[in-house]
Tab-separated table of C-alpha atoms in Angstrom:
chain	number	residue	atom	x	y	z
R	1	MET	CA	-13.507	74.272	-30.208
R	2	ASP	CA	-11.339	74.413	-27.092
R	3	THR	CA	-8.206	72.290	-26.946
R	4	PHE	CA	-7.016	70.936	-23.599
R	5	SER	CA	-3.464	70.225	-22.753
R	6	LEU	CA	-2.828	66.759	-21.340
R	7	LEU	CA	-2.153	68.261	-17.945
R	8	GLU	CA	-5.394	70.217	-18.086
R	9	LEU	CA	-7.318	67.088	-19.069
R	10	ASN	CA	-5.797	64.980	-16.316
R	11	ALA	CA	-6.324	67.744	-13.774
R	12	HIS	CA	-9.970	67.855	-14.796
R	13	ILE	CA	-10.220	64.077	-14.458
R	14	ARG	CA	-8.616	64.323	-11.023
R	15	GLN	CA	-11.190	66.897	-9.986
R	16	VAL	CA	-14.049	64.728	-11.280
R	17	VAL	CA	-12.741	61.712	-9.435
R	18	ALA	CA	-12.269	63.680	-6.233
R	19	LEU	CA	-15.796	65.079	-6.415
R	20	ASN	CA	-17.445	61.714	-7.174
R	21	PHE	CA	-15.404	59.525	-4.842
R	22	GLU	CA	-15.113	61.592	-1.708
R	23	GLN	CA	-15.795	58.584	0.550
R	24	LEU	CA	-13.908	55.334	0.890
R	25	ILE	CA	-15.571	52.477	-1.026
R	26	TRP	CA	-15.416	48.673	-0.799
R	27	VAL	CA	-14.325	46.797	-3.928
R	28	SER	CA	-14.280	43.027	-4.549
R	29	CYS	CA	-11.603	41.745	-6.912
R	30	GLU	CA	-8.764	39.273	-7.374
R	31	ILE	CA	-5.078	39.886	-6.833
R	32	SER	CA	-3.244	39.000	-10.020
R	33	GLN	CA	0.177	40.224	-8.872
R	34	ALA	CA	1.577	41.253	-5.506
R	35	ARG	CA	4.974	42.667	-4.588
R	36	GLN	CA	6.425	44.751	-1.796
R	37	SER	CA	9.132	47.349	-1.536
R	38	ARG	CA	10.303	49.250	1.551
R	39	GLY	CA	7.251	48.133	3.501
R	40	HIS	CA	4.801	49.209	0.794
R	41	HIS	CA	2.689	46.603	-1.037
R	42	TYR	CA	1.929	47.074	-4.719
R	43	LEU	CA	-0.930	45.073	-6.205
R	44	GLU	CA	-2.524	44.489	-9.571
R	45	LEU	CA	-6.256	43.945	-9.082
R	46	VAL	CA	-8.423	42.265	-11.713
R	47	GLU	CA	-11.938	41.077	-12.275
R	48	LYS	CA	-12.294	38.000	-14.486
R	49	ALA	CA	-15.202	36.832	-16.584
R	50	GLU	CA	-17.309	34.130	-14.950
R	51	HIS	CA	-16.031	30.595	-15.650
R	52	SER	CA	-12.985	31.872	-17.556
R	53	ASP	CA	-9.691	33.674	-17.034
R	54	ASP	CA	-10.573	36.560	-19.352
R	55	ILE	CA	-9.897	39.865	-17.575
R	56	ARG	CA	-12.831	42.281	-17.660
R	57	ALA	CA	-11.304	45.048	-15.530
R	58	GLN	CA	-7.893	45.881	-14.080
R	59	SER	CA	-6.423	48.516	-11.766
R	60	SER	CA	-3.244	49.122	-9.836
R	61	ALA	CA	-3.405	49.444	-6.075
R	62	VAL	CA	-1.088	50.203	-3.194
R	63	ILE	CA	-1.023	49.665	0.551
R	64	TRP	CA	1.290	52.178	2.149
R	65	ALA	CA	3.575	50.844	4.856
R	66	ARG	CA	1.788	52.684	7.699
R	67	THR	CA	-1.593	51.357	6.532
R	68	PHE	CA	-0.200	47.830	6.181
R	69	SER	CA	1.103	47.958	9.763
R	70	ARG	CA	-2.383	48.912	10.991
R	71	ILE	CA	-4.055	46.129	8.948
R	72	ARG	CA	-1.544	43.568	10.238
R	73	LYS	CA	-2.432	44.442	13.826
R	74	LYS	CA	-6.081	43.663	12.999
R	75	CYS	CA	-5.595	40.547	10.816
R	76	GLY	CA	-2.360	39.125	12.175
R	77	ASP	CA	-0.244	36.889	9.944
R	78	LEU	CA	-3.328	36.124	7.843
R	79	ILE	CA	-2.664	39.329	5.908
R	80	ASP	CA	0.488	37.756	4.436
R	81	ASP	CA	-1.576	34.852	3.125
R	82	ILE	CA	-4.245	37.138	1.695
R	83	LEU	CA	-1.791	39.246	-0.296
R	84	GLN	CA	-0.942	36.425	-2.690
R	85	ASP	CA	-1.481	35.945	-6.409
R	86	GLY	CA	-4.885	34.480	-7.239
R	87	VAL	CA	-6.586	35.365	-3.930
R	88	GLU	CA	-10.006	37.020	-4.045
R	89	VAL	CA	-10.262	40.009	-1.724
R	90	ARG	CA	-12.642	42.718	-0.536
R	91	VAL	CA	-10.694	45.913	-0.012
R	92	GLN	CA	-11.651	49.388	1.161
R	93	VAL	CA	-10.068	51.894	-1.188
R	94	ARG	CA	-9.620	55.553	-1.790
R	95	VAL	CA	-9.776	56.346	-5.497
R	96	ASP	CA	-6.837	58.526	-6.422
R	97	PHE	CA	-5.938	60.062	-9.747
R	98	HIS	CA	-2.650	61.772	-10.422
R	99	GLU	CA	-1.972	63.896	-13.465
R	100	ARG	CA	1.245	62.026	-14.200
R	101	TYR	CA	0.763	58.554	-12.706
R	102	GLY	CA	-2.879	58.078	-13.527
R	103	LEU	CA	-5.542	56.150	-11.598
R	104	LYS	CA	-4.534	54.250	-8.486
R	105	LEU	CA	-6.541	52.608	-5.739
R	106	VAL	CA	-5.104	53.307	-2.319
R	107	ILE	CA	-6.112	50.465	-0.005
R	108	GLU	CA	-7.061	51.534	3.498
R	109	ASP	CA	-8.527	48.270	4.837
R	110	ILE	CA	-9.059	44.595	3.970
R	111	ASP	CA	-11.972	42.322	4.903
R	112	PRO	CA	-10.419	38.872	5.642
R	113	SER	CA	-13.835	37.283	6.261
R	114	PHE	CA	-14.738	37.921	2.610
R	115	THR	CA	-11.681	36.023	1.410
R	116	MET	CA	-12.225	33.149	3.810
R	117	GLY	CA	-15.932	32.980	3.005
R	118	ASN	CA	-15.250	32.880	-0.714
R	119	LEU	CA	-12.705	30.116	-0.193
R	120	GLU	CA	-15.208	28.025	1.749
R	121	THR	CA	-17.949	28.638	-0.817
R	122	ARG	CA	-15.617	27.659	-3.633
R	123	ARG	CA	-14.508	24.601	-1.691
R	124	ARG	CA	-18.099	23.416	-1.235
R	125	GLU	CA	-18.888	23.989	-4.907
R	126	ILE	CA	-15.817	22.009	-5.972
R	127	LEU	CA	-16.724	19.113	-3.674
R	128	GLU	CA	-20.300	19.094	-4.999
R	129	THR	CA	-18.984	18.949	-8.568
R	130	LEU	CA	-16.607	16.106	-7.723
R	131	GLN	CA	-19.406	14.263	-5.916
R	132	LYS	CA	-21.716	14.545	-8.943
R	133	LYS	CA	-18.942	13.124	-11.128
R	134	GLY	CA	-18.406	10.233	-8.694
R	135	LEU	CA	-14.798	11.244	-8.071
R	136	VAL	CA	-14.687	11.980	-4.338
R	137	GLU	CA	-14.098	8.346	-3.354
R	138	LYS	CA	-12.496	7.022	-6.544
R	139	ASN	CA	-8.868	7.157	-5.404
R	140	GLY	CA	-9.864	6.111	-1.894
R	141	LEU	CA	-11.252	2.829	-3.245
R	142	LEU	CA	-7.858	1.807	-4.632
R	143	PRO	CA	-6.180	-0.872	-2.489
R	144	LEU	CA	-3.252	0.389	-0.473
R	145	PRO	CA	0.111	-1.114	-1.443
R	146	VAL	CA	1.264	-3.916	0.834
R	147	VAL	CA	4.783	-2.493	0.877
R	148	PRO	CA	4.913	1.164	-0.294
R	149	GLN	CA	8.604	1.375	-1.148
R	150	ARG	CA	8.512	3.230	-4.503
R	151	ILE	CA	7.117	6.696	-3.785
R	152	ALA	CA	6.387	9.538	-6.211
R	153	VAL	CA	6.725	12.740	-4.161
R	154	LEU	CA	5.026	15.982	-5.229
R	155	SER	CA	6.635	18.861	-3.343
R	156	SER	CA	9.175	21.639	-3.534
R	157	GLU	CA	12.768	20.637	-2.939
R	158	HIS	CA	13.124	23.806	-0.861
R	159	ALA	CA	10.108	23.122	1.373
R	160	ALA	CA	10.849	22.301	5.005
R	161	GLY	CA	8.038	19.733	4.957
R	162	TYR	CA	9.726	17.863	2.096
R	163	HIS	CA	13.027	17.683	3.983
R	164	ASP	CA	11.226	16.526	7.147
R	165	PHE	CA	9.486	13.807	5.139
R	166	MET	CA	12.695	12.571	3.522
R	167	GLN	CA	14.645	12.648	6.797
R	168	HIS	CA	11.896	10.689	8.539
R	169	LEU	CA	12.013	8.008	5.847
R	170	ARG	CA	15.803	7.782	5.912
R	171	GLU	CA	16.055	7.573	9.699
R	172	ASN	CA	13.320	4.991	10.234
R	173	PRO	CA	14.142	2.632	13.145
R	174	TYR	CA	13.780	-0.489	10.989
R	175	GLU	CA	16.455	0.650	8.507
R	176	TYR	CA	14.087	0.169	5.565
R	177	HIS	CA	15.123	1.611	2.221
R	178	PHE	CA	12.585	3.647	0.237
R	179	ASP	CA	12.934	4.730	-3.396
R	180	THR	CA	11.584	8.265	-3.828
R	181	HIS	CA	11.235	10.346	-6.981
R	182	LEU	CA	10.598	14.072	-6.554
R	183	PHE	CA	8.233	15.829	-8.954
R	184	PRO	CA	8.895	19.532	-8.182
R	185	VAL	CA	5.692	21.595	-7.895
R	186	ALA	CA	4.637	24.998	-6.579
R	187	LEU	CA	2.945	24.738	-3.199
R	188	GLN	CA	1.188	28.091	-3.193
R	189	GLY	CA	0.257	30.826	-5.615
R	190	SER	CA	-1.255	30.778	-9.088
R	191	SER	CA	1.053	28.011	-10.401
R	192	VAL	CA	-0.132	25.331	-7.965
R	193	GLU	CA	-2.949	24.011	-10.160
R	194	LYS	CA	-0.950	23.682	-13.371
R	195	GLU	CA	2.174	22.168	-11.802
R	196	VAL	CA	0.389	19.700	-9.504
R	197	VAL	CA	-1.964	18.508	-12.259
R	198	THR	CA	0.939	18.108	-14.704
R	199	ALA	CA	2.966	16.160	-12.126
R	200	LEU	CA	0.038	13.837	-11.341
R	201	GLN	CA	-0.463	13.188	-15.047
R	202	SER	CA	3.229	12.292	-15.368
R	203	VAL	CA	2.941	9.894	-12.438
R	204	ALA	CA	-0.164	8.304	-13.962
R	205	LYS	CA	1.703	7.592	-17.204
R	206	ALA	CA	4.494	5.846	-15.272
R	207	ALA	CA	2.281	4.356	-12.551
R	208	VAL	CA	3.801	0.892	-12.983
R	209	HIS	CA	7.037	2.239	-11.460
R	210	TYR	CA	5.420	3.560	-8.253
R	211	ASP	CA	3.488	2.150	-5.315
R	212	CYS	CA	1.928	5.434	-4.208
R	213	VAL	CA	2.021	9.227	-4.493
R	214	ALA	CA	2.808	11.566	-1.591
R	215	ILE	CA	1.788	15.227	-1.898
R	216	ILE	CA	3.915	16.993	0.705
R	217	ARG	CA	3.663	20.624	1.731
R	218	GLY	CA	4.071	21.207	5.433
R	219	GLY	CA	2.450	23.774	7.688
R	220	GLY	CA	0.453	26.822	6.702
R	221	SER	CA	-2.735	28.748	7.339
R	222	ARG	CA	-6.061	27.786	5.814
R	223	LEU	CA	-5.682	30.523	3.220
R	224	ASP	CA	-2.082	29.559	2.570
R	225	LEU	CA	-3.254	26.106	1.532
R	226	SER	CA	-6.151	27.308	-0.609
R	227	GLY	CA	-4.319	26.317	-3.785
R	228	PHE	CA	-5.250	22.707	-3.010
R	229	ASP	CA	-8.968	23.590	-2.925
R	230	ASN	CA	-8.964	23.180	-6.663
R	231	LEU	CA	-11.250	21.274	-9.033
R	232	ALA	CA	-8.532	20.299	-11.521
R	233	ILE	CA	-6.268	19.018	-8.731
R	234	GLY	CA	-9.161	17.074	-7.208
R	235	GLU	CA	-9.934	15.461	-10.563
R	236	ALA	CA	-6.269	14.615	-11.182
R	237	ILE	CA	-5.987	12.932	-7.768
R	238	ALA	CA	-9.222	11.004	-8.333
R	239	HIS	CA	-8.040	9.717	-11.722
R	240	CYS	CA	-4.574	8.763	-10.470
R	241	PRO	CA	-4.264	4.951	-10.872
R	242	ILE	CA	-2.279	4.504	-7.649
R	243	PRO	CA	-3.125	5.620	-4.080
R	244	VAL	CA	-2.416	9.255	-3.239
R	245	PHE	CA	-1.256	10.264	0.265
R	246	THR	CA	-1.458	13.906	1.341
R	247	GLY	CA	0.524	15.665	4.037
R	248	ILE	CA	-0.464	19.222	3.224
R	249	GLY	CA	-0.150	20.314	6.814
R	250	HIS	CA	-3.318	21.920	8.170
R	251	GLU	CA	-4.281	20.747	11.649
R	252	ILE	CA	-8.016	21.564	11.488
R	253	ASP	CA	-9.459	21.820	7.970
R	254	GLN	CA	-9.175	19.410	5.078
R	255	SER	CA	-8.531	20.682	1.588
R	256	VAL	CA	-10.231	19.269	-1.492
R	257	ALA	CA	-6.994	17.380	-2.196
R	258	ASP	CA	-7.160	15.776	1.273
R	259	ILE	CA	-10.783	14.704	0.849
R	260	VAL	CA	-10.262	13.144	-2.591
R	261	ALA	CA	-6.957	11.441	-1.696
R	262	ASN	CA	-6.727	7.831	-0.608
R	263	TYR	CA	-5.013	8.693	2.692
R	264	ALA	CA	-4.969	12.209	4.191
R	265	LEU	CA	-2.637	13.083	7.056
R	266	LYS	CA	-1.884	16.306	8.884
R	267	THR	CA	1.861	16.551	8.387
R	268	PRO	CA	4.617	15.276	6.091
R	269	THR	CA	6.156	13.284	8.943
R	270	ALA	CA	2.779	11.641	9.578
R	271	VAL	CA	2.784	10.458	5.948
R	272	ALA	CA	6.285	9.064	6.439
R	273	ASP	CA	5.173	7.328	9.653
R	274	VAL	CA	2.263	5.620	7.896
R	275	ILE	CA	4.482	4.424	5.048
R	276	ILE	CA	7.057	3.090	7.521
R	277	GLU	CA	4.427	1.370	9.676
R	278	MET	CA	2.764	-0.231	6.639
R	279	THR	CA	6.124	-1.730	5.717
R	280	ALA	CA	6.731	-2.814	9.325
R	281	THR	CA	3.280	-4.414	9.454
R	282	PHE	CA	4.066	-6.401	6.319
R	283	GLU	CA	7.396	-7.519	7.791
R	284	GLY	CA	5.590	-8.519	10.995
R	285	GLU	CA	3.099	-10.566	8.999
R	286	ILE	CA	5.962	-12.267	7.160
R	287	ASP	CA	7.693	-13.007	10.472
R	288	ALA	CA	4.451	-14.394	11.923
R	289	LEU	CA	3.938	-16.516	8.819
R	290	GLU	CA	7.514	-17.771	9.054
R	291	LEU	CA	6.948	-18.688	12.713
R	292	HIS	CA	3.678	-20.417	11.850
R	293	ILE	CA	5.343	-22.414	9.073
R	294	LYS	CA	8.187	-23.332	11.433
R	295	GLU	CA	5.663	-24.529	14.036
R	296	ILE	CA	3.896	-26.641	11.414
R	297	ILE	CA	7.202	-28.149	10.280
R	298	ASP	CA	8.251	-28.790	13.888
R	299	ASN	CA	4.926	-30.523	14.566
R	300	ILE	CA	5.338	-32.646	11.441
R	301	VAL	CA	8.881	-33.597	12.490
R	302	VAL	CA	7.752	-34.450	16.047
R	303	GLN	CA	4.883	-36.561	14.726
R	304	ALA	CA	7.180	-38.290	12.239
R	305	GLN	CA	9.685	-39.040	14.997
R	306	SER	CA	6.891	-40.458	17.162
R	307	ASP	CA	5.645	-42.582	14.272
R	308	LEU	CA	9.202	-43.804	13.662
R	309	ARG	CA	9.641	-44.799	17.303
R	310	ASN	CA	6.325	-46.643	17.242
R	311	ALA	CA	7.388	-48.421	14.066
R	312	GLN	CA	10.695	-49.390	15.653
R	313	THR	CA	8.834	-50.776	18.658
R	314	LEU	CA	6.518	-52.765	16.416
R	315	LEU	CA	9.438	-54.071	14.391
R	316	THR	CA	11.130	-55.193	17.621
R	317	TYR	CA	8.185	-57.061	19.166
R	318	LEU	CA	5.879	-57.955	16.306
R	319	PRO	CA	8.049	-60.673	14.648
R	320	ALA	CA	8.506	-62.484	17.987
R	321	GLN	CA	4.789	-62.184	18.688
R	322	ARG	CA	3.972	-63.572	15.278
R	323	VAL	CA	6.455	-66.468	15.647
R	324	THR	CA	4.943	-67.315	19.042
R	325	ALA	CA	1.436	-67.097	17.655
R	326	ASN	CA	2.289	-69.243	14.628
R	327	HIS	CA	4.097	-71.767	16.832
R	328	ALA	CA	1.047	-72.083	19.047
R	329	PHE	CA	-1.130	-72.405	15.977
R	330	LEU	CA	1.072	-75.137	14.544
R	331	GLU	CA	1.158	-76.974	17.861
R	332	GLY	CA	-2.606	-76.852	17.862
R	333	LEU	CA	-2.588	-78.508	14.446
R	334	VAL	CA	-0.379	-81.457	15.507
R	335	PRO	CA	-3.124	-83.452	17.331
R	336	GLN	CA	-5.456	-82.794	14.428
R	337	PHE	CA	-2.863	-84.000	11.944
R	338	ARG	CA	-2.289	-87.100	14.103
R	339	ARG	CA	-6.007	-87.916	14.200
R	340	ILE	CA	-6.310	-87.431	10.462
R	341	ALA	CA	-3.185	-89.530	9.810
R	342	SER	CA	-4.427	-92.352	12.085
R	343	PHE	CA	-7.821	-92.316	10.395
R	344	LYS	CA	-6.265	-92.399	6.937
R	345	ILE	CA	-3.910	-95.206	7.891
R	346	LYS	CA	-6.810	-97.341	9.165
R	347	GLN	CA	-8.803	-96.508	6.051
R	348	TYR	CA	-5.930	-97.523	3.790
R	349	GLN	CA	-5.362	-100.718	5.832
R	350	GLN	CA	-8.980	-101.700	5.337
R	351	GLN	CA	-8.711	-100.973	1.620
R	352	LEU	CA	-5.535	-103.068	1.417
R	353	GLU	CA	-7.135	-105.953	3.284
R	354	HIS	CA	-10.134	-105.874	0.963
R	355	ALA	CA	-7.853	-105.706	-2.069
R	356	SER	CA	-5.850	-108.620	-0.709
R	357	ILE	CA	-9.010	-110.725	-0.382
R	358	VAL	CA	-10.050	-109.821	-3.915
R	359	MET	CA	-6.588	-110.588	-5.244
R	360	LYS	CA	-6.569	-113.957	-3.549
R	361	ALA	CA	-9.997	-114.755	-4.946
R	362	VAL	CA	-8.936	-114.129	-8.526
R	363	GLU	CA	-5.519	-115.740	-8.235
R	364	PRO	CA	-5.309	-118.530	-10.955
R	365	ARG	CA	-4.407	-121.274	-8.489
R	366	ASN	CA	-7.430	-120.464	-6.376
R	367	VAL	CA	-9.609	-120.307	-9.485
R	368	LEU	CA	-8.326	-123.748	-10.656
R	369	ALA	CA	-8.960	-125.132	-7.156
R	370	ARG	CA	-12.616	-124.208	-7.520
R	371	GLY	CA	-12.850	-126.469	-10.657
R	372	PHE	CA	-12.019	-123.963	-13.349
R	373	SER	CA	-9.388	-124.609	-16.052
R	374	ILE	CA	-7.251	-122.412	-18.266
R	375	THR	CA	-7.016	-123.091	-21.999
R	376	ARG	CA	-4.064	-121.796	-23.944
R	377	LYS	CA	-3.231	-121.737	-27.630
R	378	ASN	CA	0.354	-121.285	-28.434
R	379	GLY	CA	0.938	-120.245	-24.800
R	380	LYS	CA	-1.757	-117.588	-24.881
R	381	ILE	CA	-4.968	-117.836	-22.869
R	382	VAL	CA	-8.032	-118.435	-25.016
R	383	SER	CA	-10.952	-116.347	-23.827
R	384	ASN	CA	-13.160	-116.536	-26.947
R	385	SER	CA	-14.048	-119.663	-28.986
R	386	SER	CA	-14.272	-117.603	-32.154
R	387	ALA	CA	-10.510	-117.351	-32.044
R	388	LEU	CA	-10.228	-121.170	-32.613
R	389	LYS	CA	-10.400	-123.155	-35.823
R	390	SER	CA	-10.163	-126.732	-36.822
R	391	GLY	CA	-6.763	-128.264	-36.359
R	392	ASP	CA	-5.678	-125.902	-33.566
R	393	THR	CA	-3.760	-127.575	-30.747
R	394	LEU	CA	-4.867	-126.505	-27.305
R	395	GLU	CA	-3.337	-126.979	-23.867
R	396	THR	CA	-5.685	-127.089	-20.892
R	397	GLU	CA	-4.421	-126.526	-17.341
R	398	PHE	CA	-6.216	-127.961	-14.296
R	399	GLN	CA	-5.444	-127.659	-10.603
R	400	LYS	CA	-3.557	-130.838	-10.986
R	401	GLY	CA	-2.168	-131.689	-14.389
R	402	ASN	CA	-2.388	-130.516	-18.019
R	403	ILE	CA	-3.821	-132.052	-21.202
R	404	LYS	CA	-3.374	-131.311	-24.882
R	405	SER	CA	-6.136	-131.567	-27.436
R	406	THR	CA	-6.750	-130.904	-31.138
R	407	ILE	CA	-9.874	-129.289	-32.617
R	408	ASP	CA	-11.518	-131.364	-35.347
């Protein structure tokens, strides 16, 4: 049995590869790692199992500097966004095998429409999943804070958008003070999902200390922002117990994070503007309420002063009016009292005259003059014969003269 040297074997493999892959071929895959050196771009390409991160196939690839320059002329700056970790690509390759360095895919062209199409397809699928779970509008239904002064910020401390956001808050024309807490996160690449989800979970646990969340990134191409077209990030935003603001920075398209958030804005400074204006609106409402209360108090004071003046006027004139009225009333009673007094006097005079006649009629002298007599026993008038007994001495008085007698 023949024995091959390693060089002979690899040379044979190289010949087989060259014979079977004479033409350039298109390959779809995902970039797991990307780096550049001296204008050359070195990539690790993988294919993962469906619905998991298990790697089913892997190869190294290279874009030589001259080829990269040609691709950049065709794709523009988009090529920089495509050559990022985690991006799915369709590349035209030449299969190359070297006896020492092994198999390598030499990339000759890239199809940007494939990457963009896959991103849009994935975006739609994520939104459909969130819609079925009832999560698209969940965070958006949370009431906005009246005064958003305590802000949890998800961004990179080195991002220009973060510094623009903070400067805008600090230099607001109303001189409001805002308390911000930075949760550092990756804004692009394969770490975006894990770091953003972890940060949102941390905010949710301490939600009582914050009024809202601001996810701040700044400008970038549609592909550059693809990390926010993510199911886990969408779910984390939806489940966040306080409103989430996004200023991810794309002028045309909305990411999944934008759609699920409570308030989506184009730029970090736009987020800052909204927060400032919400606070200014609240202050304006307080000022208007203060003015309204002052007007009510002023009206009450004016009415009270008017009532007091009216009372003073009444107190000045009412007693005199009442005295005059009572005086007139009393003067009206005088004639009536005089008539009543005159009538009573005449009535009493008649009664006295009648009594005088009666008194004269019963006077003892007048009674004796009419032939009556008065009998006394021991000086007391006898009015009943049963009070007398035999032997009593009586004295009888007549109009003229007295007699004494004894009862037998």
